[in-house]
mmCIF file of C-alpha atoms and ligand atoms in Angstrom:
data_model
loop_
_atom_site.group_PDB
_atom_site.id
_atom_site.type_symbol
_atom_site.label_atom_id
_atom_site.label_comp_id
_atom_site.label_asym_id
_atom_site.label_seq_id
_atom_site.Cartn_x
_atom_site.Cartn_y
_atom_site.Cartn_z
ATOM 1 C CA MET A 942 93.020 -21.358 -93.883
ATOM 2 C CA THR A 943 96.615 -22.020 -93.125
ATOM 3 C CA THR A 944 98.661 -20.399 -90.419
ATOM 4 C CA ASN A 945 102.411 -19.706 -90.428
ATOM 5 C CA ARG A 946 103.473 -23.105 -88.762
ATOM 6 C CA LYS A 947 107.170 -22.904 -88.249
ATOM 7 C CA PRO A 948 108.562 -26.432 -89.321
ATOM 8 C CA LEU A 949 110.131 -28.566 -86.370
ATOM 9 C CA ILE A 950 112.799 -31.068 -87.432
ATOM 10 C CA SER A 951 113.419 -33.334 -84.635
ATOM 11 C CA GLY A 952 116.329 -36.094 -84.489
ATOM 12 C CA ASN A 953 115.119 -39.113 -82.538
ATOM 13 C CA TRP A 954 118.377 -40.798 -81.562
ATOM 14 C CA LYS A 955 116.616 -44.000 -80.276
ATOM 15 C CA MET A 956 119.233 -46.141 -78.213
ATOM 16 C CA TYR A 957 122.299 -44.791 -80.175
ATOM 17 C CA LEU A 958 125.284 -42.575 -79.435
ATOM 18 C CA ASN A 959 126.736 -42.486 -75.934
ATOM 19 C CA HIS A 960 127.342 -38.949 -74.197
ATOM 20 C CA PHE A 961 130.795 -38.576 -75.838
ATOM 21 C CA GLU A 962 129.379 -39.135 -79.099
ATOM 22 C CA ALA A 963 126.521 -36.913 -78.406
ATOM 23 C CA ILE A 964 128.831 -33.953 -77.487
ATOM 24 C CA GLN A 965 130.606 -34.646 -80.920
ATOM 25 C CA ILE A 966 127.578 -34.786 -82.970
ATOM 26 C CA ILE A 967 126.041 -31.606 -81.276
ATOM 27 C CA GLN A 968 129.412 -29.810 -81.932
ATOM 28 C CA THR A 969 129.533 -30.736 -85.508
ATOM 29 C CA LEU A 970 125.952 -29.812 -86.083
ATOM 30 C CA SER A 971 126.394 -26.471 -84.585
ATOM 31 C CA TYR A 972 129.115 -25.839 -87.110
ATOM 32 C CA GLN A 973 126.903 -26.841 -90.121
ATOM 33 C CA LEU A 974 123.710 -25.067 -88.950
ATOM 34 C CA ASP A 975 123.587 -21.232 -89.058
ATOM 35 C CA ALA A 976 121.187 -18.454 -87.837
ATOM 36 C CA SER A 977 119.137 -18.609 -90.998
ATOM 37 C CA ASP A 978 118.431 -22.376 -90.514
ATOM 38 C CA TYR A 979 117.072 -21.822 -87.166
ATOM 39 C CA GLU A 980 115.178 -18.991 -88.342
ATOM 40 C CA ALA A 981 113.431 -21.172 -91.010
ATOM 41 C CA CYS A 982 112.811 -23.937 -88.767
ATOM 42 C CA ASP A 983 112.918 -25.138 -85.056
ATOM 43 C CA VAL A 984 115.418 -27.976 -84.566
ATOM 44 C CA SER A 985 115.132 -30.531 -81.623
ATOM 45 C CA VAL A 986 117.362 -33.379 -80.570
ATOM 46 C CA HIS A 987 116.089 -36.216 -78.354
ATOM 47 C CA PRO A 988 119.175 -38.181 -77.132
ATOM 48 C CA PRO A 989 119.066 -41.087 -74.608
ATOM 49 C CA PHE A 990 118.530 -40.227 -70.947
ATOM 50 C CA THR A 991 122.181 -40.773 -70.224
ATOM 51 C CA ASP A 992 123.285 -38.007 -72.643
ATOM 52 C CA ILE A 993 120.768 -35.306 -71.885
ATOM 53 C CA ARG A 994 122.689 -33.522 -69.241
ATOM 54 C CA SER A 995 125.799 -33.403 -71.420
ATOM 55 C CA VAL A 996 123.906 -32.143 -74.416
ATOM 56 C CA GLN A 997 122.248 -29.696 -72.168
ATOM 57 C CA THR A 998 125.610 -28.149 -71.141
ATOM 58 C CA VAL A 999 126.951 -28.095 -74.438
ATOM 59 C CA LEU A 1000 123.926 -26.170 -75.906
ATOM 60 C CA GLU A 1001 123.693 -23.901 -73.154
ATOM 61 C CA SER A 1002 127.490 -23.026 -72.755
ATOM 62 C CA ASP A 1003 127.850 -22.669 -76.493
ATOM 63 C CA ARG A 1004 124.561 -20.789 -76.959
ATOM 64 C CA ILE A 1005 123.433 -23.271 -79.675
ATOM 65 C CA PRO A 1006 119.857 -22.747 -80.550
ATOM 66 C CA MET A 1007 118.915 -26.430 -81.008
ATOM 67 C CA ILE A 1008 115.987 -27.479 -78.613
ATOM 68 C CA LEU A 1009 116.524 -30.160 -76.224
ATOM 69 C CA GLY A 1010 114.130 -33.261 -76.286
ATOM 70 C CA ALA A 1011 113.648 -36.453 -74.681
ATOM 71 C CA GLN A 1012 112.330 -39.798 -76.247
ATOM 72 C CA HIS A 1013 110.069 -40.835 -73.363
ATOM 73 C CA CYS A 1014 109.144 -40.368 -69.678
ATOM 74 C CA HIS A 1015 106.734 -41.716 -67.042
ATOM 75 C CA PHE A 1016 103.588 -39.976 -66.134
ATOM 76 C CA GLU A 1017 103.962 -40.198 -62.388
ATOM 77 C CA GLU A 1018 105.945 -37.433 -60.566
ATOM 78 C CA LYS A 1019 107.892 -39.901 -58.610
ATOM 79 C CA GLY A 1020 107.632 -43.364 -56.895
ATOM 80 C CA ALA A 1021 108.812 -46.935 -57.087
ATOM 81 C CA PHE A 1022 109.009 -47.288 -60.832
ATOM 82 C CA THR A 1023 112.619 -48.947 -61.374
ATOM 83 C CA GLY A 1024 114.213 -47.654 -64.490
ATOM 84 C CA GLU A 1025 111.768 -44.829 -65.398
ATOM 85 C CA VAL A 1026 112.311 -41.131 -65.576
ATOM 86 C CA SER A 1027 109.770 -38.596 -64.395
ATOM 87 C CA PRO A 1028 108.622 -35.568 -66.557
ATOM 88 C CA GLY A 1029 109.849 -33.347 -63.528
ATOM 89 C CA MET A 1030 113.498 -34.582 -63.870
ATOM 90 C CA LEU A 1031 113.362 -33.882 -67.661
ATOM 91 C CA GLU A 1032 112.142 -30.162 -66.896
ATOM 92 C CA LYS A 1033 114.934 -29.729 -64.505
ATOM 93 C CA LEU A 1034 117.293 -30.417 -67.458
ATOM 94 C CA ASN A 1035 115.487 -27.647 -69.613
ATOM 95 C CA VAL A 1036 114.091 -30.451 -71.849
ATOM 96 C CA LYS A 1037 111.438 -28.709 -73.963
ATOM 97 C CA TYR A 1038 109.891 -31.446 -76.154
ATOM 98 C CA VAL A 1039 108.945 -35.195 -75.194
ATOM 99 C CA ILE A 1040 108.196 -37.773 -77.638
ATOM 100 C CA VAL A 1041 105.051 -39.640 -76.526
ATOM 101 C CA GLY A 1042 103.820 -42.960 -77.749
ATOM 102 C CA HIS A 1043 106.486 -43.655 -80.129
ATOM 103 C CA SER A 1044 105.450 -46.874 -82.044
ATOM 104 C CA GLU A 1045 108.560 -48.623 -80.430
ATOM 105 C CA ARG A 1046 107.438 -47.769 -77.123
ATOM 106 C CA ARG A 1047 103.812 -49.045 -78.109
ATOM 107 C CA GLU A 1048 104.796 -52.054 -79.922
ATOM 108 C CA ILE A 1049 107.815 -53.370 -77.993
ATOM 109 C CA PHE A 1050 107.052 -52.029 -74.460
ATOM 110 C CA GLY A 1051 103.194 -52.371 -74.388
ATOM 111 C CA GLU A 1052 102.319 -48.596 -73.854
ATOM 112 C CA THR A 1053 98.529 -48.109 -74.190
ATOM 113 C CA ASP A 1054 96.603 -45.105 -75.302
ATOM 114 C CA GLU A 1055 95.680 -44.786 -71.682
ATOM 115 C CA HIS A 1056 99.595 -44.519 -70.617
ATOM 116 C CA ILE A 1057 100.126 -42.249 -73.524
ATOM 117 C CA ASN A 1058 97.221 -39.934 -72.745
ATOM 118 C CA ALA A 1059 98.566 -39.607 -68.884
ATOM 119 C CA LYS A 1060 102.004 -38.757 -70.409
ATOM 120 C CA VAL A 1061 100.649 -36.191 -72.608
ATOM 121 C CA LYS A 1062 99.044 -34.420 -69.568
ATOM 122 C CA ALA A 1063 102.190 -35.146 -67.434
ATOM 123 C CA VAL A 1064 104.545 -33.363 -69.954
ATOM 124 C CA PHE A 1065 102.068 -30.359 -70.088
ATOM 125 C CA LYS A 1066 102.084 -30.122 -66.511
ATOM 126 C CA HIS A 1067 105.781 -29.838 -66.509
ATOM 127 C CA THR A 1068 105.773 -26.932 -69.138
ATOM 128 C CA MET A 1069 107.129 -29.156 -71.882
ATOM 129 C CA THR A 1070 105.368 -30.023 -75.103
ATOM 130 C CA PRO A 1071 104.531 -33.508 -76.156
ATOM 131 C CA ILE A 1072 105.146 -34.937 -79.746
ATOM 132 C CA LEU A 1073 102.442 -37.431 -79.834
ATOM 133 C CA CYS A 1074 103.481 -40.260 -82.375
ATOM 134 C CA VAL A 1075 100.540 -42.104 -84.261
ATOM 135 C CA GLY A 1076 100.533 -44.543 -87.369
ATOM 136 C CA GLU A 1077 99.388 -47.723 -88.650
ATOM 137 C CA THR A 1078 101.099 -51.030 -89.253
ATOM 138 C CA ILE A 1079 101.278 -52.402 -92.898
ATOM 139 C CA GLU A 1080 98.341 -54.961 -92.216
ATOM 140 C CA GLU A 1081 96.316 -52.201 -90.929
ATOM 141 C CA ARG A 1082 97.027 -50.094 -94.242
ATOM 142 C CA GLU A 1083 96.516 -53.010 -96.548
ATOM 143 C CA GLU A 1084 93.126 -53.877 -94.921
ATOM 144 C CA GLY A 1085 91.926 -50.138 -95.200
ATOM 145 C CA ASN A 1086 92.168 -49.672 -91.456
ATOM 146 C CA ALA A 1087 94.896 -46.935 -91.498
ATOM 147 C CA GLN A 1088 92.479 -44.005 -90.798
ATOM 148 C CA SER A 1089 90.646 -45.642 -88.104
ATOM 149 C CA LYS A 1090 93.624 -46.728 -86.241
ATOM 150 C CA VAL A 1091 94.983 -43.109 -86.432
ATOM 151 C CA ARG A 1092 91.902 -41.616 -85.374
ATOM 152 C CA GLY A 1093 91.535 -43.746 -82.278
ATOM 153 C CA GLN A 1094 95.224 -42.996 -81.518
ATOM 154 C CA ILE A 1095 94.522 -39.193 -81.783
ATOM 155 C CA GLN A 1096 91.065 -39.407 -79.679
ATOM 156 C CA ASN A 1097 92.492 -41.325 -76.907
ATOM 157 C CA GLY A 1098 95.875 -39.670 -76.861
ATOM 158 C CA LEU A 1099 94.187 -36.172 -76.451
ATOM 159 C CA LYS A 1100 91.356 -36.972 -74.305
ATOM 160 C CA GLY A 1101 90.796 -34.291 -71.720
ATOM 161 C CA VAL A 1102 93.695 -31.947 -73.015
ATOM 162 C CA GLY A 1103 92.361 -28.357 -73.327
ATOM 163 C CA LYS A 1104 92.221 -26.825 -76.872
ATOM 164 C CA GLU A 1105 95.216 -24.292 -76.166
ATOM 165 C CA ARG A 1106 97.285 -27.056 -75.035
ATOM 166 C CA VAL A 1107 96.450 -29.121 -78.131
ATOM 167 C CA ALA A 1108 97.101 -26.191 -80.361
ATOM 168 C CA SER A 1109 100.655 -26.033 -78.918
ATOM 169 C CA MET A 1110 101.725 -29.487 -79.366
ATOM 170 C CA VAL A 1111 103.050 -31.572 -82.057
ATOM 171 C CA VAL A 1112 101.567 -34.951 -83.555
ATOM 172 C CA ALA A 1113 104.028 -37.074 -85.414
ATOM 173 C CA TYR A 1114 102.374 -39.258 -88.255
ATOM 174 C CA GLU A 1115 104.691 -42.198 -88.541
ATOM 175 C CA PRO A 1116 103.668 -45.093 -90.633
ATOM 176 C CA ILE A 1117 105.011 -48.168 -88.810
ATOM 177 C CA TRP A 1118 106.147 -49.741 -92.005
ATOM 178 C CA ALA A 1119 108.257 -46.754 -92.948
ATOM 179 C CA ILE A 1120 110.265 -46.551 -89.751
ATOM 180 C CA GLY A 1121 113.794 -47.726 -90.047
ATOM 181 C CA THR A 1122 112.858 -49.586 -93.418
ATOM 182 C CA GLY A 1123 113.805 -47.186 -96.143
ATOM 183 C CA MET A 1124 110.325 -47.397 -97.402
ATOM 184 C CA THR A 1125 109.043 -43.769 -97.048
ATOM 185 C CA ALA A 1126 105.476 -43.018 -97.738
ATOM 186 C CA THR A 1127 105.093 -41.078 -100.963
ATOM 187 C CA PRO A 1128 104.812 -37.318 -100.410
ATOM 188 C CA GLY A 1129 101.171 -37.824 -101.480
ATOM 189 C CA ASP A 1130 100.303 -40.460 -99.230
ATOM 190 C CA ALA A 1131 102.054 -38.581 -96.343
ATOM 191 C CA GLN A 1132 100.200 -35.548 -97.136
ATOM 192 C CA GLU A 1133 96.920 -37.317 -97.319
ATOM 193 C CA MET A 1134 97.482 -38.747 -93.839
ATOM 194 C CA CYS A 1135 98.861 -35.598 -92.075
ATOM 195 C CA SER A 1136 95.859 -33.571 -93.553
ATOM 196 C CA PHE A 1137 93.622 -36.603 -92.062
ATOM 197 C CA VAL A 1138 95.469 -36.132 -88.808
ATOM 198 C CA ARG A 1139 94.269 -32.513 -89.082
ATOM 199 C CA ASP A 1140 90.764 -33.208 -89.711
ATOM 200 C CA CYS A 1141 90.771 -35.499 -86.640
ATOM 201 C CA VAL A 1142 92.150 -32.540 -84.455
ATOM 202 C CA LYS A 1143 89.538 -30.270 -85.900
ATOM 203 C CA GLU A 1144 86.704 -32.789 -84.726
ATOM 204 C CA ILE A 1145 88.057 -32.946 -81.231
ATOM 205 C CA ALA A 1146 89.509 -29.433 -80.870
ATOM 206 C CA GLY A 1147 88.125 -27.086 -83.621
ATOM 207 C CA GLY A 1148 89.323 -25.511 -86.659
ATOM 208 C CA THR A 1149 91.699 -22.918 -85.132
ATOM 209 C CA THR A 1150 93.381 -25.441 -83.051
ATOM 210 C CA ALA A 1151 93.726 -27.667 -86.148
ATOM 211 C CA ASP A 1152 95.278 -24.935 -88.138
ATOM 212 C CA THR A 1153 97.809 -24.156 -85.520
ATOM 213 C CA ILE A 1154 99.068 -27.721 -84.344
ATOM 214 C CA ARG A 1155 102.102 -28.898 -86.054
ATOM 215 C CA ILE A 1156 102.017 -32.155 -87.810
ATOM 216 C CA GLN A 1157 105.337 -33.871 -88.388
ATOM 217 C CA TYR A 1158 105.852 -36.851 -90.899
ATOM 218 C CA GLY A 1159 108.329 -39.738 -89.532
ATOM 219 C CA GLY A 1160 109.442 -42.853 -91.300
ATOM 220 C CA SER A 1161 112.779 -42.995 -93.310
ATOM 221 C CA VAL A 1162 113.111 -39.315 -93.753
ATOM 222 C CA LYS A 1163 116.449 -38.735 -95.499
ATOM 223 C CA PRO A 1164 118.173 -35.806 -97.264
ATOM 224 C CA ILE A 1165 116.963 -37.010 -100.570
ATOM 225 C CA ASN A 1166 113.335 -37.274 -99.776
ATOM 226 C CA ALA A 1167 112.967 -34.360 -97.101
ATOM 227 C CA ALA A 1168 112.577 -31.364 -99.418
ATOM 228 C CA GLU A 1169 109.511 -33.264 -101.135
ATOM 229 C CA LEU A 1170 107.822 -34.335 -97.911
ATOM 230 C CA LEU A 1171 108.136 -30.979 -96.214
ATOM 231 C CA LYS A 1172 106.667 -29.169 -99.397
ATOM 232 C CA GLN A 1173 103.246 -30.691 -98.539
ATOM 233 C CA PRO A 1174 100.914 -28.290 -97.262
ATOM 234 C CA ASP A 1175 99.936 -30.273 -93.871
ATOM 235 C CA ILE A 1176 103.498 -31.662 -93.115
ATOM 236 C CA ASP A 1177 104.943 -28.979 -90.720
ATOM 237 C CA GLY A 1178 108.171 -30.780 -90.061
ATOM 238 C CA ALA A 1179 109.913 -34.258 -89.717
ATOM 239 C CA LEU A 1180 110.669 -36.852 -86.679
ATOM 240 C CA VAL A 1181 114.023 -38.298 -88.169
ATOM 241 C CA GLY A 1182 115.481 -41.510 -86.644
ATOM 242 C CA GLY A 1183 118.418 -43.146 -88.604
ATOM 243 C CA ALA A 1184 119.218 -40.174 -90.594
ATOM 244 C CA SER A 1185 119.781 -38.098 -87.391
ATOM 245 C CA LEU A 1186 122.714 -40.020 -86.163
ATOM 246 C CA GLU A 1187 125.127 -38.472 -88.777
ATOM 247 C CA ALA A 1188 125.495 -34.749 -88.485
ATOM 248 C CA ASP A 1189 126.048 -34.400 -92.375
ATOM 249 C CA LYS A 1190 122.748 -36.079 -93.111
ATOM 250 C CA PHE A 1191 120.874 -34.321 -90.266
ATOM 251 C CA ALA A 1192 121.942 -31.010 -91.381
ATOM 252 C CA ARG A 1193 120.858 -31.584 -94.928
ATOM 253 C CA ILE A 1194 117.462 -32.570 -93.746
ATOM 254 C CA VAL A 1195 117.325 -29.179 -91.583
ATOM 255 C CA LYS A 1196 118.412 -27.401 -94.840
ATOM 256 C CA TYR A 1197 115.974 -28.975 -97.116
ATOM 257 C CA ARG A 1198 114.461 -25.743 -98.293
ATOM 258 C CA LEU A 1199 117.837 -25.184 -100.031
ATOM 259 C CA HIS A 1200 117.400 -28.162 -102.321
HETATM 260 P P1 LIG B 1972 113.599 -43.540 -89.023
HETATM 261 O O1 LIG B 1972 112.978 -43.510 -87.804
HETATM 262 O O2 LIG B 1972 113.864 -42.303 -89.548
HETATM 263 O O3 LIG B 1972 114.862 -44.390 -88.913
HETATM 264 O O4 LIG B 1972 112.602 -44.256 -90.063
HETATM 265 C C1 LIG B 1972 111.801 -42.679 -87.508
HETATM 266 C C2 LIG B 1972 111.267 -42.753 -86.114
HETATM 267 O O5 LIG B 1972 111.224 -43.749 -85.747
HETATM 268 O O6 LIG B 1972 110.950 -41.640 -85.515
#
């Protein structure tokens, strides 16, 4: 059984675009996207922390229905954590989605499944929605361990999270070998893994939850491959890095259904 899952197209800007550039790209995007685009899919942008207030102001003052997201946060409410930002601070800026456990956070900054699980809970506690990232390295794929890696990340990431919350969240399947490399997973491979992610959610939280949760694919999504990927039955959106930094490209991905 499939339910009507509205696709979510998210732009993860990573450590690109200062707040002036952020305002410019949001304004350009707002001219390129129209009501029919927002009706067909949800669109979120995830700027660096220093841009969030500026982007919030533009979205709210111009009534642009793009959803404000963040790339990361700490799991504690407050404290002596130099350089960190708390979920409560993001909530105050009307942030709705927070990317949790991106592979760059896991691999470069040493975030563990335990940190990520705590962040999923902290994000929910502040009435925002986590986008939990999972995915395997090229070595894990070649050794036939892609599924066990991803299953472990899902089981650990969702530990102690209630079914209703799981149903409302987003999982982004992002094979690490496809991120920023131009090597996209084939639509068939991406579908197979996203369907596997749904099966894992079913094991943990039941069929209804698995039918409702949205699963994004991420890893070198471009205007040229977005339609094929998003056509797959278990792919409910895309987490877009590089191609979200140019308004034209990101708008064409959002309009994938027209291609
Ligand atoms: P990419 O990044 O689209 O540049 O491959 C995706 C991501 O890291 O979320």
